[in-house]
Every structure is written in structure tokens, then in C-alpha cells.
Amino acid sequence: MRFLIRLLINAAALWIATRIVPGITASADVSTFLLVALVFGLLNALVGPLLRILTCPLMILTLGLFTFVINAIILLLTSGVAARFGLGFHVAGFWSAFWGALVVSIVSVLLSIFVREPDPRHD
């Protein structure tokens, strides 16, 4: 259940990013956003930790703000994978990815606040 909720939150956040950020485009169907959210989540889970470890000194130096650059890189990677599989999702460049990652992060946090998962300890 948790996986499905995170997938839907990421899909909604990516959809909002396509509406707000110039340079991020996607085809308008729901399945595209769900597949792109799946790719984004997988890249975030697999590549994200490696990038965070490799850039640890920069994270410390910038007090964690370099995280936005890492998220932009993951969004660019998502665009590349989506293009490879013909998913219809495209990020034009680094700055579009940077602002898109910022939007995705903010929207994901806000949606996560409103969509609480049931606590298994209280079953």
C-alpha cells in the first residue's frame, strides 16, 4: 500500500511540475505519469544514495542545499530513461530540471502531509 501511495504522490508531483516549470513536458495521459513516477522512484532509490555519498563534502559545505542539484540530476536521468522507452516525458536542461526537482520536492512533501498512512502499531 505504501508503494502505491508514494507512486501516486510522485505522479501528481511530476504532473504539477509539467504545468509549472517551462522546459518540462509530458504527454497528457495518466499512464505516462505513473510510469515516469515509477522510473523516478527507482532512480531515486538506486542512484540517489550513491550520488549523496559521492557528494557528501558538497552537501556539508552547502548545508544540504546540494540536494537540489542531486534531485535535478535524477530528474534529468528520468527524462533520459523515459525518452529511451518512449514514455513522452522530457526535461529540456539543467535549470528546468533544477526548478522541476524543487517543485516535485515541495509538492511531494505537501501531499505526504495530507495523505497519512495508517500506523501499523495501532491495528
Coordinates of C-alpha atoms in Angstrom, one line a residue:
M1 CA 0.0 0.0 0.0
R2 CA 2.8 2.4 0.9
F3 CA 4.4 1.8 -2.5
L4 CA 1.2 2.7 -4.3
I5 CA 0.7 5.9 -2.3
R6 CA 4.3 7.0 -3.0
L7 CA 3.8 6.2 -6.7
L8 CA 0.6 8.3 -6.8
I9 CA 2.2 11.2 -4.9
N10 CA 5.3 11.2 -7.3
A11 CA 3.0 11.1 -10.3
A12 CA 1.0 14.0 -9.1
A13 CA 4.1 16.0 -8.2
L14 CA 5.6 15.3 -11.7
W15 CA 2.3 16.4 -13.3
I16 CA 2.3 19.6 -11.4
A17 CA 6.0 20.2 -12.4
T18 CA 5.0 19.9 -16.1
R19 CA 2.3 22.5 -15.5
I20 CA 4.5 25.0 -13.6
V21 CA 8.1 24.6 -14.9
P22 CA 8.9 25.7 -18.5
G23 CA 11.0 23.0 -20.2
I24 CA 9.4 20.0 -18.6
T25 CA 6.8 18.4 -20.9
A26 CA 4.9 15.2 -20.9
S27 CA 2.1 13.5 -22.8
A28 CA -1.2 14.1 -21.0
D29 CA -2.3 10.6 -20.1
V30 CA -2.3 9.2 -16.6
S31 CA -0.3 6.1 -17.5
T32 CA 2.6 8.2 -18.7
F33 CA 2.8 9.9 -15.3
L34 CA 2.5 6.7 -13.4
L35 CA 5.3 5.1 -15.5
V36 CA 7.5 8.2 -15.2
A37 CA 6.9 8.3 -11.4
L38 CA 7.9 4.6 -11.3
V39 CA 11.2 5.4 -13.1
F40 CA 11.8 8.5 -11.0
G41 CA 11.2 6.4 -7.8
L42 CA 13.5 3.6 -8.9
L43 CA 16.3 6.1 -9.9
N44 CA 15.8 7.9 -6.7
A45 CA 16.2 4.7 -4.7
L46 CA 19.1 3.2 -6.7
V47 CA 21.2 6.2 -7.9
G48 CA 20.2 8.8 -5.3
P49 CA 22.1 7.2 -2.4
L50 CA 25.2 6.8 -4.5
L51 CA 25.1 10.4 -5.6
R52 CA 24.6 11.5 -2.0
I53 CA 27.6 9.5 -0.8
L54 CA 29.8 10.8 -3.5
T55 CA 28.8 14.4 -3.0
C56 CA 28.9 14.3 0.8
P57 CA 31.6 17.0 1.1
L58 CA 29.5 19.3 -1.1
M59 CA 26.4 18.6 1.0
I60 CA 28.2 19.6 4.1
L61 CA 29.7 22.7 2.5
T62 CA 26.4 23.9 1.2
L63 CA 24.4 22.8 4.3
G64 CA 22.4 20.3 2.3
L65 CA 21.4 22.6 -0.5
F66 CA 23.3 20.5 -2.9
T67 CA 20.5 18.0 -2.5
F68 CA 18.5 20.1 -5.0
V69 CA 21.3 19.6 -7.6
I70 CA 21.2 15.8 -7.0
N71 CA 17.4 15.8 -7.4
A72 CA 17.8 17.8 -10.7
I73 CA 20.3 15.2 -11.9
I74 CA 17.9 12.4 -11.0
L75 CA 15.1 14.2 -12.9
L76 CA 17.4 14.6 -15.9
L77 CA 18.2 10.8 -15.7
T78 CA 14.4 10.1 -15.5
S79 CA 14.0 12.2 -18.7
G80 CA 16.7 10.1 -20.4
V81 CA 15.2 6.8 -19.4
A82 CA 11.7 8.0 -20.3
A83 CA 13.0 9.0 -23.7
R84 CA 14.7 5.6 -24.2
F85 CA 11.4 3.8 -23.5
G86 CA 9.2 6.3 -25.4
L87 CA 7.3 7.5 -22.4
G88 CA 6.7 11.0 -23.6
F89 CA 8.4 12.8 -20.7
H90 CA 11.1 15.4 -21.4
V91 CA 13.2 17.8 -19.4
A92 CA 14.9 20.5 -21.5
G93 CA 18.0 21.1 -19.5
F94 CA 19.7 21.5 -16.1
W95 CA 17.8 24.6 -15.0
S96 CA 14.4 23.1 -15.9
A97 CA 15.4 20.0 -14.0
F98 CA 16.6 22.1 -11.0
W99 CA 13.3 24.0 -10.8
G100 CA 11.3 20.9 -11.6
A101 CA 13.1 19.0 -8.8
L102 CA 12.3 21.8 -6.4
V103 CA 8.6 21.7 -7.4
V104 CA 8.5 17.9 -7.1
S105 CA 10.1 18.0 -3.7
I106 CA 7.7 20.7 -2.3
V107 CA 4.6 19.0 -3.8
S108 CA 5.7 15.6 -2.5
V109 CA 6.2 16.9 1.0
L110 CA 2.8 18.7 1.0
L111 CA 0.9 15.7 -0.4
S112 CA 2.7 13.4 2.1
I113 CA 1.4 15.5 4.9
F114 CA -2.2 15.3 3.7
V115 CA -2.0 11.6 2.8
R116 CA -1.1 9.9 6.0
E117 CA -0.5 6.2 6.0
P118 CA -2.2 4.2 8.8
D119 CA 0.2 3.4 11.6
P120 CA 0.6 -0.4 11.8
R121 CA 1.2 -0.3 15.5
H122 CA -2.5 0.8 16.1
D123 CA -4.2 -2.0 14.3

